[in-house]
Tab-separated table of C-alpha atoms in Angstrom:
chain	number	residue	atom	x	y	z
A	731	MET	CA	78.252	78.302	113.745
A	732	PRO	CA	79.373	77.565	110.189
A	733	PRO	CA	79.049	73.986	109.002
A	734	LYS	CA	82.235	71.953	108.985
A	735	PHE	CA	83.472	71.097	105.521
A	736	ASP	CA	86.790	70.493	103.850
A	737	ARG	CA	87.360	72.500	100.679
A	738	LYS	CA	90.650	73.152	98.931
A	739	LEU	CA	91.139	76.874	98.401
A	740	ASN	CA	93.095	77.513	95.210
A	741	GLN	CA	94.972	80.806	95.065
A	742	HIS	CA	96.060	82.014	91.642
A	743	GLY	CA	99.865	82.131	91.612
A	744	VAL	CA	100.247	80.031	94.783
A	745	LYS	CA	101.194	76.402	94.060
A	746	GLY	CA	99.457	76.709	90.704
A	747	ALA	CA	97.380	78.988	88.520
A	748	TYR	CA	94.079	79.304	86.725
A	749	TYR	CA	94.591	78.745	83.019
A	750	GLY	CA	91.852	78.645	80.420
A	751	GLY	CA	89.243	78.529	83.186
A	752	GLU	CA	90.674	75.507	85.016
A	753	TRP	CA	93.131	75.075	87.870
A	754	VAL	CA	96.623	73.853	86.937
A	755	ASP	CA	98.972	72.624	89.677
A	756	LEU	CA	102.433	74.150	89.802
A	757	GLU	CA	104.218	71.024	88.566
A	758	ASP	CA	101.993	71.039	85.480
A	759	CYS	CA	102.581	74.717	84.675
A	760	ALA	CA	105.930	74.220	82.916
A	761	GLY	CA	105.862	76.023	79.590
A	762	THR	CA	102.354	77.374	80.109
A	763	PHE	CA	103.362	80.917	81.017
A	764	GLN	CA	106.405	81.319	78.769
A	765	PRO	CA	105.590	83.402	75.662
A	766	ASP	CA	107.519	82.643	72.495
A	767	SER	CA	109.569	85.770	71.776
A	768	SER	CA	110.570	84.416	68.351
A	769	LYS	CA	107.059	85.271	67.161
A	770	CYS	CA	107.527	89.009	67.832
A	771	SER	CA	106.147	91.094	65.000
A	772	GLY	CA	109.241	93.326	64.839
A	773	CYS	CA	107.366	96.606	65.229
A	774	PRO	CA	109.256	99.890	64.692
A	775	THR	CA	110.663	101.395	67.899
A	776	ARG	CA	112.102	104.714	68.977
A	777	ALA	CA	115.761	105.061	69.903
A	778	THR	CA	114.803	105.887	73.498
A	779	CYS	CA	111.656	105.145	75.454
A	780	PRO	CA	109.674	108.364	75.957
A	781	ARG	CA	108.101	109.189	79.302
A	782	SER	CA	104.541	107.822	79.731
A	783	GLN	CA	104.563	106.311	76.251
A	784	SER	CA	105.350	102.946	74.710
A	785	ARG	CA	108.726	102.676	73.037
A	786	ASN	CA	107.285	101.223	69.876
A	787	ALA	CA	105.946	103.643	67.276
A	788	ALA	CA	102.763	103.086	65.327
A	789	ALA	CA	104.797	103.616	62.162
A	790	SER	CA	108.434	104.217	61.289
A	791	THR	CA	108.653	107.880	60.407
A	792	THR	CA	111.177	110.623	61.019
A	793	ASN	CA	108.565	113.381	60.897
A	794	GLU	CA	105.855	112.645	63.417
A	795	ASP	CA	104.135	115.965	62.655
A	796	ASN	CA	103.019	114.487	59.350
A	797	LEU	CA	101.939	111.153	60.812
A	798	VAL	CA	98.265	110.335	60.371
A	799	TYR	CA	97.046	107.406	62.449
A	800	ASP	CA	94.456	105.110	60.979
A	801	VAL	CA	92.707	104.835	64.350
A	802	ILE	CA	92.901	106.613	67.689
A	803	ILE	CA	91.256	104.805	70.607
A	804	ILE	CA	90.332	107.069	73.517
A	805	GLY	CA	90.292	105.180	76.808
A	806	ALA	CA	92.391	102.201	77.934
A	807	GLY	CA	89.941	100.225	80.043
A	808	CYS	CA	88.931	96.665	79.189
A	809	ILE	CA	86.911	97.827	76.151
A	810	GLY	CA	89.578	100.135	74.726
A	811	THR	CA	92.379	97.607	75.244
A	812	SER	CA	90.244	94.813	73.740
A	813	ILE	CA	89.678	96.872	70.596
A	814	ALA	CA	93.354	97.835	70.477
A	815	ARG	CA	94.365	94.192	70.652
A	816	GLU	CA	91.941	93.224	67.894
A	817	LEU	CA	93.135	96.052	65.630
A	818	SER	CA	96.753	95.001	66.212
A	819	ARG	CA	96.026	91.985	63.998
A	820	TYR	CA	95.920	94.295	60.998
A	821	SER	CA	98.404	96.581	59.250
A	822	LEU	CA	97.063	99.736	60.846
A	823	LYS	CA	98.676	102.682	62.575
A	824	THR	CA	96.783	102.623	65.877
A	825	LEU	CA	97.195	104.939	68.867
A	826	LEU	CA	95.694	104.163	72.284
A	827	VAL	CA	95.461	107.150	74.660
A	828	GLU	CA	94.529	107.158	78.336
A	829	SER	CA	93.980	110.177	80.594
A	830	ALA	CA	94.979	108.375	83.818
A	831	ASP	CA	98.438	107.318	84.939
A	832	ASP	CA	98.017	103.758	83.660
A	833	VAL	CA	95.618	101.523	81.793
A	834	SER	CA	92.543	100.095	83.603
A	835	GLN	CA	92.239	102.945	86.112
A	836	GLY	CA	88.538	103.680	85.574
A	837	ALA	CA	85.544	101.376	85.997
A	838	THR	CA	87.729	98.459	84.852
A	839	LYS	CA	89.796	98.719	88.016
A	840	GLY	CA	86.878	98.458	90.436
A	841	ASN	CA	84.286	95.844	89.533
A	842	SER	CA	83.461	92.202	90.213
A	843	GLY	CA	85.282	90.882	87.149
A	844	ILE	CA	82.453	88.434	86.432
A	845	VAL	CA	82.242	86.745	83.046
A	846	HIS	CA	78.461	86.377	82.904
A	847	ALA	CA	76.688	83.510	81.168
A	848	GLY	CA	73.957	85.727	79.662
A	849	TYR	CA	70.693	84.481	81.206
A	850	ASP	CA	69.806	87.862	82.729
A	851	ASP	CA	69.995	90.007	79.577
A	852	LYS	CA	66.841	91.177	77.841
A	853	PRO	CA	66.189	88.958	74.782
A	854	GLY	CA	66.829	90.782	71.527
A	855	SER	CA	69.252	93.275	73.090
A	856	VAL	CA	72.869	93.684	72.033
A	857	ARG	CA	73.990	92.292	75.375
A	858	ALA	CA	71.828	89.200	74.903
A	859	LYS	CA	73.272	88.690	71.440
A	860	PHE	CA	76.918	88.788	72.476
A	861	CYS	CA	77.104	87.743	76.148
A	862	TRP	CA	77.043	83.972	75.659
A	863	PRO	CA	79.382	83.934	72.615
A	864	GLY	CA	81.745	86.230	74.533
A	865	ASN	CA	81.617	83.949	77.537
A	866	GLN	CA	82.690	81.025	75.377
A	867	MET	CA	85.703	82.973	74.055
A	868	PHE	CA	87.295	83.492	77.471
A	869	PRO	CA	89.035	80.119	77.972
A	870	GLN	CA	90.975	80.489	74.710
A	871	LEU	CA	91.616	84.170	75.350
A	872	ASP	CA	93.189	83.283	78.684
A	873	ARG	CA	95.329	80.597	77.059
A	874	GLU	CA	96.678	83.247	74.705
A	875	LEU	CA	97.213	86.055	77.234
A	876	ARG	CA	97.514	84.252	80.614
A	877	PHE	CA	95.704	86.889	82.687
A	878	GLY	CA	93.994	84.284	84.872
A	879	TYR	CA	90.431	83.089	84.282
A	880	GLN	CA	88.467	80.947	86.717
A	881	LYS	CA	85.342	79.170	85.474
A	882	ASN	CA	83.699	78.817	88.868
A	883	GLY	CA	80.022	78.985	87.847
A	884	SER	CA	77.280	81.183	89.290
A	885	LEU	CA	74.228	80.589	91.456
A	886	VAL	CA	71.101	82.725	91.726
A	887	VAL	CA	69.553	81.552	94.969
A	888	ALA	CA	65.869	81.527	95.918
A	889	THR	CA	64.474	81.622	99.444
A	890	SER	CA	60.732	81.428	98.693
A	891	SER	CA	58.232	80.017	96.212
A	892	LYS	CA	57.880	83.479	94.686
A	893	GLU	CA	61.611	83.628	94.016
A	894	LEU	CA	61.431	80.142	92.504
A	895	GLU	CA	59.193	81.654	89.839
A	896	VAL	CA	61.909	84.237	89.148
A	897	LEU	CA	64.433	81.429	88.627
A	898	GLU	CA	62.113	79.853	86.061
A	899	GLU	CA	61.831	83.184	84.242
A	900	LEU	CA	65.620	83.640	84.209
A	901	MET	CA	66.128	80.132	82.874
A	902	GLU	CA	63.610	80.731	80.093
A	903	ARG	CA	65.306	84.003	79.243
A	904	GLY	CA	68.668	82.235	79.136
A	905	ASN	CA	67.281	79.588	76.775
A	906	ILE	CA	66.026	82.323	74.436
A	907	ASN	CA	69.473	83.963	74.549
A	908	GLY	CA	71.171	80.692	73.594
A	909	VAL	CA	72.840	80.061	76.962
A	910	LYS	CA	73.787	76.407	77.385
A	911	ASN	CA	73.989	74.142	80.434
A	912	LEU	CA	71.572	76.122	82.619
A	913	ARG	CA	69.581	74.202	85.199
A	914	ILE	CA	67.717	74.744	88.451
A	915	ILE	CA	69.141	72.732	91.329
A	916	GLN	CA	67.277	71.858	94.520
A	917	LYS	CA	68.347	72.354	98.113
A	918	GLU	CA	70.217	69.092	98.642
A	919	GLU	CA	72.471	69.517	95.621
A	920	LEU	CA	72.807	73.236	96.294
A	921	PHE	CA	74.224	72.695	99.777
A	922	GLN	CA	76.545	69.976	98.524
A	923	MET	CA	78.024	72.635	96.236
A	924	GLU	CA	77.936	75.525	98.726
A	925	PRO	CA	77.573	74.281	102.316
A	926	ALA	CA	78.091	77.766	103.807
A	927	LEU	CA	74.954	79.232	102.238
A	928	ASN	CA	72.179	80.616	104.390
A	929	PRO	CA	69.987	77.650	105.455
A	930	VAL	CA	66.870	79.485	104.219
A	931	CYS	CA	67.966	78.985	100.568
A	932	ILE	CA	65.791	76.367	98.866
A	933	ALA	CA	66.997	76.280	95.241
A	934	ALA	CA	69.233	78.071	92.737
A	935	LEU	CA	69.694	78.684	89.029
A	936	TYR	CA	73.088	77.186	88.203
A	937	ALA	CA	75.177	78.516	85.286
A	938	PRO	CA	78.361	76.383	85.208
A	939	ASP	CA	79.964	78.445	82.416
A	940	ALA	CA	80.072	81.721	84.375
A	941	GLY	CA	83.524	82.726	85.565
A	942	ASN	CA	85.610	85.585	86.853
A	943	VAL	CA	88.851	87.428	86.247
A	944	ILE	CA	90.879	90.081	88.029
A	945	PRO	CA	89.613	92.909	85.779
A	946	TYR	CA	92.706	95.105	85.781
A	947	GLU	CA	94.960	92.100	85.084
A	948	PHE	CA	92.718	91.368	82.114
A	949	ALA	CA	93.054	94.913	80.729
A	950	ILE	CA	96.813	95.001	81.334
A	951	ALA	CA	97.269	91.730	79.408
A	952	LEU	CA	95.234	93.072	76.491
A	953	ALA	CA	97.216	96.331	76.430
A	954	GLU	CA	100.586	94.553	76.600
A	955	ASN	CA	99.674	92.255	73.733
A	956	ALA	CA	98.375	95.161	71.644
A	957	VAL	CA	101.596	97.110	72.209
A	958	ASP	CA	103.711	94.035	71.426
A	959	ASN	CA	101.890	93.835	68.100
A	960	GLY	CA	102.414	97.449	67.096
A	961	VAL	CA	99.825	99.600	68.840
A	962	GLU	CA	101.270	102.809	70.266
A	963	LEU	CA	100.201	103.633	73.823
A	964	ARG	CA	100.283	107.025	75.509
A	965	ILE	CA	99.146	107.404	79.119
A	966	ARG	CA	98.633	110.633	81.108
A	967	ARG	CA	97.061	112.180	78.006
A	968	GLU	CA	93.808	114.078	78.478
A	969	VAL	CA	91.794	114.708	75.332
A	970	THR	CA	90.939	118.418	75.383
A	971	ALA	CA	89.495	118.941	71.902
A	972	ILE	CA	88.625	117.116	68.682
A	973	ALA	CA	88.223	118.920	65.377
A	974	LYS	CA	87.664	117.936	61.783
A	975	GLY	CA	90.930	118.735	60.055
A	976	THR	CA	92.095	118.888	56.482
A	977	GLU	CA	91.904	115.910	54.143
A	978	GLY	CA	89.018	114.440	56.109
A	979	CYS	CA	91.110	113.609	59.206
A	980	PHE	CA	90.345	114.302	62.830
A	981	GLU	CA	92.747	116.423	64.845
A	982	VAL	CA	92.883	115.453	68.517
A	983	ASP	CA	94.456	117.771	71.085
A	984	LEU	CA	96.079	116.076	74.083
A	985	ARG	CA	97.309	117.487	77.379
A	986	HIS	CA	100.318	115.520	78.607
A	987	TRP	CA	100.654	115.653	82.401
A	988	GLU	CA	103.114	114.221	84.878
A	989	PRO	CA	103.063	114.098	88.709
A	990	GLN	CA	104.292	117.396	90.155
A	991	ASP	CA	106.867	115.586	92.338
A	992	TYR	CA	108.414	114.027	89.231
A	993	VAL	CA	108.504	117.387	87.450
A	994	ASP	CA	110.199	119.060	90.440
A	995	VAL	CA	112.840	116.338	90.748
A	996	ARG	CA	113.702	116.479	87.051
A	997	LYS	CA	114.104	120.236	87.226
A	998	LYS	CA	116.399	119.986	90.247
A	999	MET	CA	118.519	117.436	88.381
A	1000	GLY	CA	118.720	119.737	85.394
A	1001	LYS	CA	117.064	117.149	83.201
A	1002	SER	CA	114.172	117.392	80.783
A	1003	ILE	CA	110.748	116.265	81.913
A	1004	ASP	CA	110.381	113.630	79.194
A	1005	GLY	CA	113.128	111.514	80.760
A	1006	THR	CA	115.961	112.405	78.381
A	1007	GLU	CA	118.967	114.676	78.907
A	1008	SER	CA	119.904	117.577	76.669
A	1009	LYS	CA	123.145	117.349	74.680
A	1010	GLU	CA	124.694	120.167	76.725
A	1011	ILE	CA	123.974	118.424	80.030
A	1012	SER	CA	125.184	115.064	78.753
A	1013	LEU	CA	128.441	116.553	77.408
A	1014	LEU	CA	129.108	118.431	80.651
A	1015	SER	CA	128.486	115.268	82.645
A	1016	LEU	CA	130.895	113.323	80.437
A	1017	VAL	CA	133.644	115.918	80.786
A	1018	MET	CA	133.232	116.051	84.564
A	1019	ARG	CA	133.409	112.283	84.864
A	1020	LEU	CA	136.550	112.144	82.758
A	1021	CYS	CA	138.148	114.866	84.867
A	1022	VAL	CA	137.496	112.759	87.945
A	1023	SER	CA	138.528	109.438	86.460
A	1024	PHE	CA	142.024	110.289	85.186
A	1025	PRO	CA	143.413	111.719	88.461
A	1026	ALA	CA	141.848	108.749	90.206
A	1027	SER	CA	143.876	106.417	87.988
A	1028	ILE	CA	147.134	108.162	89.036
A	1029	VAL	CA	146.255	107.687	92.723
A	1030	VAL	CA	145.477	104.005	92.130
A	1031	MET	CA	148.762	103.551	90.264
A	1032	GLU	CA	150.849	105.096	93.057
A	1033	GLY	CA	149.085	102.962	95.637
A	1034	LEU	CA	149.862	99.757	93.737
A	1035	VAL	CA	153.561	100.641	93.505
A	1036	ARG	CA	153.835	101.789	97.160
A	1037	PHE	CA	152.428	98.567	98.580
A	1038	GLY	CA	154.557	96.410	96.307
A	1039	LEU	CA	151.671	95.104	94.296
A	1040	LEU	CA	153.144	96.482	91.095
A	1041	GLU	CA	156.831	96.582	90.113
A	1042	PRO	CA	157.186	98.023	86.617
A	1043	SER	CA	160.541	97.153	85.060
A	1044	SER	CA	160.617	100.034	82.597
A	1045	LYS	CA	158.931	103.301	81.675
A	1046	ASP	CA	157.037	101.518	78.916
A	1047	ASP	CA	155.581	99.094	81.474
A	1048	THR	CA	154.593	101.998	83.672
A	1049	LYS	CA	152.813	103.750	80.816
A	1050	MET	CA	151.026	100.564	79.847
A	1051	VAL	CA	149.825	99.911	83.399
A	1052	MET	CA	148.719	103.522	83.804
A	1053	THR	CA	146.727	103.256	80.599
A	1054	ILE	CA	145.010	100.079	81.773
A	1055	VAL	CA	144.189	101.525	85.196
A	1056	ALA	CA	142.934	104.755	83.648
A	1057	PHE	CA	140.727	102.804	81.257
A	1058	ILE	CA	139.246	100.698	84.054
A	1059	SER	CA	138.632	103.621	86.398
A	1060	THR	CA	137.105	105.693	83.603
A	1061	ALA	CA	134.750	102.844	82.711
A	1062	LEU	CA	133.712	102.503	86.341
A	1063	VAL	CA	132.995	106.219	86.687
A	1064	LEU	CA	131.122	106.425	83.402
A	1065	PHE	CA	128.972	103.343	83.581
A	1066	LEU	CA	128.331	102.552	87.220
A	1067	PRO	CA	125.151	104.209	88.529
A	1068	GLY	CA	125.673	107.051	90.968
A	1069	GLY	CA	123.814	108.049	94.054
A	1070	LYS	CA	123.809	106.825	97.623
A	1071	ARG	CA	123.871	103.118	98.262
A	1072	HIS	CA	122.105	101.463	101.134
A	1073	ARG	CA	123.795	98.460	102.673
A	1074	GLY	CA	122.354	95.973	105.095
A	1075	THR	CA	118.757	95.132	105.910
A	1076	SER	CA	115.893	97.422	106.838
A	1077	VAL	CA	113.223	96.863	109.451
A	1078	LEU	CA	109.965	96.434	107.557
A	1079	LYS	CA	107.813	98.209	110.145
A	1080	ASP	CA	110.063	101.285	109.925
A	1081	ILE	CA	109.552	101.432	106.160
A	1082	VAL	CA	105.794	100.963	106.484
A	1083	ALA	CA	105.603	103.732	109.080
A	1084	LYS	CA	107.153	106.166	106.617
A	1085	CYS	CA	104.730	105.302	103.819
A	1086	PRO	CA	102.124	107.943	102.987
A	1087	PRO	CA	98.415	107.029	103.146
A	1088	PRO	CA	96.921	105.438	100.016
A	1089	VAL	CA	96.168	107.791	97.143
A	1090	GLY	CA	92.540	108.859	97.293
A	1091	SER	CA	92.205	108.689	101.088
A	1092	GLY	CA	91.794	111.614	103.430
A	1093	ASP	CA	90.509	115.103	102.758
A	1094	ASP	CA	93.533	116.196	100.734
A	1095	GLY	CA	93.444	113.408	98.176
A	1096	LYS	CA	89.802	112.361	98.251
A	1097	VAL	CA	88.612	111.040	94.895
A	1098	THR	CA	85.650	113.027	93.616
A	1099	LEU	CA	83.013	111.892	91.157
A	1100	LYS	CA	84.621	114.053	88.474
A	1101	ASP	CA	87.983	112.378	89.127
A	1102	MET	CA	86.364	108.963	88.672
A	1103	PHE	CA	85.404	109.904	85.123
A	1104	GLN	CA	89.100	110.243	84.245
A	1105	GLY	CA	90.919	107.552	86.168
A	1106	GLY	CA	89.895	107.860	89.815
A	1107	SER	CA	92.964	107.552	92.039
A	1108	GLY	CA	95.100	107.637	88.891
A	1109	SER	CA	93.653	110.896	87.574
A	1110	LYS	CA	95.576	114.128	87.044
A	1111	THR	CA	93.882	115.872	89.969
A	1112	VAL	CA	94.414	113.140	92.560
A	1113	GLN	CA	97.996	112.557	91.423
A	1114	HIS	CA	98.683	116.314	91.630
A	1115	GLY	CA	99.607	116.372	87.982
A	1116	ALA	CA	101.249	119.236	86.117
A	1117	THR	CA	100.907	119.873	82.402
A	1118	VAL	CA	104.255	119.268	80.669
A	1119	ALA	CA	103.280	119.362	76.994
A	1120	LEU	CA	100.430	119.981	74.593
A	1121	GLU	CA	100.236	117.502	71.723
A	1122	SER	CA	98.167	117.269	68.582
A	1123	VAL	CA	97.615	114.013	66.688
A	1124	LYS	CA	95.694	113.201	63.517
A	1125	ALA	CA	93.600	110.163	62.665
A	1126	LYS	CA	91.198	108.897	60.051
A	1127	TYR	CA	88.941	107.303	62.666
A	1128	ILE	CA	88.309	107.760	66.390
A	1129	ILE	CA	86.878	105.079	68.675
A	1130	ASN	CA	85.330	106.425	71.860
A	1131	CYS	CA	86.032	104.064	74.774
A	1132	ALA	CA	86.205	106.717	77.461
A	1133	GLY	CA	83.743	105.035	79.819
A	1134	SER	CA	82.044	107.475	82.176
A	1135	TYR	CA	83.634	110.338	80.247
A	1136	SER	CA	82.467	109.085	76.846
A	1137	ASP	CA	79.562	111.543	76.632
A	1138	GLN	CA	82.015	114.431	77.057
A	1139	ILE	CA	84.227	113.036	74.290
A	1140	ALA	CA	81.179	112.649	72.033
A	1141	ARG	CA	80.232	116.284	72.576
A	1142	MET	CA	83.625	117.369	71.234
A	1143	ILE	CA	82.451	116.284	67.777
A	1144	GLY	CA	78.901	117.570	68.218
A	1145	ASP	CA	77.250	114.319	69.312
A	1146	ASP	CA	74.878	115.023	72.189
A	1147	SER	CA	72.646	111.984	71.636
A	1148	PHE	CA	73.422	110.491	75.050
A	1149	TYR	CA	74.700	111.394	78.483
A	1150	ILE	CA	76.098	109.354	81.351
A	1151	LYS	CA	74.093	108.963	84.562
A	1152	PRO	CA	76.792	107.579	86.857
A	1153	ARG	CA	76.069	104.802	89.311
A	1154	LEU	CA	78.717	103.951	91.885
A	1155	GLY	CA	79.380	100.509	93.314
A	1156	ASP	CA	81.102	99.867	96.649
A	1157	TYR	CA	82.755	96.617	97.729
A	1158	ILE	CA	84.208	95.026	100.842
A	1159	LEU	CA	87.182	92.720	100.329
A	1160	LEU	CA	87.858	90.033	102.944
A	1161	ASN	CA	91.075	88.161	103.703
A	1162	ARG	CA	91.920	84.852	102.101
A	1163	ASN	CA	90.997	82.971	105.247
A	1164	GLN	CA	87.369	83.688	104.294
A	1165	GLY	CA	87.614	82.551	100.674
A	1166	HIS	CA	86.660	78.932	101.337
A	1167	LEU	CA	83.101	79.979	102.244
A	1168	ALA	CA	82.062	80.376	98.603
A	1169	HIS	CA	83.383	78.850	95.408
A	1170	SER	CA	80.659	79.879	92.964
A	1171	THR	CA	79.596	83.480	92.427
A	1172	ILE	CA	76.432	83.739	94.538
A	1173	PHE	CA	73.631	86.143	93.564
A	1174	PRO	CA	70.313	86.890	95.213
A	1175	CYS	CA	67.223	86.997	93.024
A	1176	PRO	CA	67.587	90.156	90.902
A	1177	ASP	CA	65.972	93.440	91.884
A	1178	PRO	CA	63.681	94.939	89.188
A	1179	VAL	CA	65.390	98.350	89.601
A	1180	LEU	CA	68.901	97.727	90.957
A	1181	GLY	CA	69.616	94.626	88.863
A	1182	LYS	CA	71.629	91.613	89.994
A	1183	GLY	CA	72.052	92.905	93.544
A	1184	VAL	CA	74.769	92.436	96.141
A	1185	LEU	CA	76.765	89.225	95.682
A	1186	VAL	CA	79.305	87.010	97.415
A	1187	GLN	CA	82.224	85.885	95.300
A	1188	GLN	CA	85.582	84.183	95.640
A	1189	THR	CA	88.369	85.923	93.729
A	1190	LEU	CA	91.165	84.171	91.832
A	1191	TRP	CA	93.503	84.993	94.700
A	1192	GLY	CA	91.271	83.334	97.270
A	1193	ASN	CA	89.743	86.429	98.858
A	1194	LEU	CA	86.037	86.846	99.426
A	1195	ILE	CA	84.526	89.949	97.831
A	1196	LEU	CA	81.176	91.373	98.960
A	1197	GLY	CA	79.112	93.885	96.987
A	1198	PRO	CA	78.496	96.011	95.083
A	1199	THR	CA	76.076	98.725	96.008
A	1200	ALA	CA	74.342	100.587	93.180
A	1201	ARG	CA	74.311	104.249	94.192
A	1202	ASP	CA	72.833	106.591	91.593
A	1203	MET	CA	74.679	109.890	91.722
A	1204	HIS	CA	71.614	111.884	90.678
A	1205	ASN	CA	69.900	110.630	93.835
A	1206	LYS	CA	71.025	112.728	96.819
A	1207	GLU	CA	70.120	110.051	99.347
A	1208	THR	CA	72.315	107.373	97.782
A	1209	ARG	CA	75.032	109.812	96.672
A	1210	ASP	CA	75.645	111.089	100.205
A	1211	MET	CA	75.646	107.768	102.043
A	1212	SER	CA	78.282	107.588	104.773
A	1213	ASN	CA	80.974	104.912	104.748
A	1214	GLU	CA	79.330	103.318	107.776
A	1215	SER	CA	75.957	103.147	106.018
A	1216	ILE	CA	77.534	101.636	102.914
A	1217	GLN	CA	79.332	98.958	104.928
A	1218	GLU	CA	76.219	98.155	106.918
A	1219	TYR	CA	74.176	97.797	103.721
A	1220	ILE	CA	76.682	95.437	102.057
A	1221	LEU	CA	77.186	93.279	105.129
A	1222	SER	CA	73.471	92.930	105.835
A	1223	LYS	CA	72.707	91.896	102.244
A	1224	CYS	CA	75.586	89.415	102.056
A	1225	LYS	CA	74.712	87.852	105.414
A	1226	GLN	CA	71.411	86.860	103.807
A	1227	LEU	CA	73.416	84.812	101.287
A	1228	CYS	CA	76.349	83.550	103.352
A	1229	PRO	CA	75.988	84.320	107.077
A	1230	TYR	CA	79.253	82.819	108.318
A	1231	PHE	CA	81.951	85.221	107.082
A	1232	ASP	CA	83.845	87.352	109.598
A	1233	ALA	CA	83.446	91.061	108.837
A	1234	LYS	CA	86.520	91.802	110.975
A	1235	GLU	CA	88.601	90.228	108.214
A	1236	ALA	CA	87.877	93.145	105.891
A	1237	ILE	CA	91.012	94.560	104.286
A	1238	GLN	CA	89.457	97.188	102.005
């Protein structure tokens, strides 16, 4: 039986929010989440918003064929959007392109969202150099972008004297890396902090500055801010080739795709795929609406007279009233949206029953490893995308942030110095009624091969997340694990950390 304890479970967006790493009650949130629109940079915009593209333009130009971007960023995960936001501080023409149907659809979408303290990184490495300074930037970054950051701390727990030695090594490594506030806590204090831990735990390395975010919310906030400050964003753009062009610029070929269902609907409506209407179609629509509106005004006029609601005293009055009625009816026909209207309420279960299964589930839409390199469930293949245009853009510099596909992008310019060996991670997400069992992010002692291991963590929204696995795709045994084997592995590892959660509360 789990120990009885009373712990308030904060849920981001419910009676308050996490802001700058700390919890803020709802009554204290006034003004916190209201951006000041008066500080808008006034970036150039297009007359209409193109399909799958931000309305703002990287530069005001009437001839986009001659536009040369200063920088093109390939990949809109947390790294690409972070760079885009930083570059938006400068007077640069920056283009951010993403192959999936939205930002954050790759590895950014599916990870723990942990803001690590930096004690585990190898001293002297790039990660060791930047992890702690980056950790310290997050509170202010959240105050600026309001994506939600919880500074909940992390615990690496030990269950034996041998693992206690590992904690000492991690603490020493953290000291070398410049990590502050680290300390090893003993069993009594540990269970005061986390009473639902496995009773076999005897000590833990405590890093109070570790935190967590919802990773896709983080990337979305970065992308929105970058676009607000002038960066141009294009989604559903696959990079197919990169060449060295004239005048020292790179020429990047893009394949613009849209979901096949969208393409079919636009064709049936007689409209262009980019979301705009041709002049011929617009003119015909206008004429047809006018033809309908004027006779309608005559019918309305006769009805008003017949029922005694209108008694014109002269022909001039009649003409004036007809003009007014015609004007009103024409305006209604021209500007009110068409289509069928649904009145009354709907039964929720009937709507749910009609919903298709989630994208990426089942044999028809199963997400393959190749799909994961280019957006997973948001990739062209899984979304049944159809090519609608081929584009070519020029840039002085290219920044490769393509994640698991970055080696393929590098090869387009002749760089074969590295290749990606993909490792997949699987998670189990539990309902919010399990979130009170852990406040800190709880790690086992790290594995020398698989790294930090399977963890137990409370999310900003109060769920409990278990995982991840670390399945190397070049290893057939781990690559072909069944869903049942994956779930059994995660649950068995997490029970060693926190044995009291209810696996039946799994929602994903």
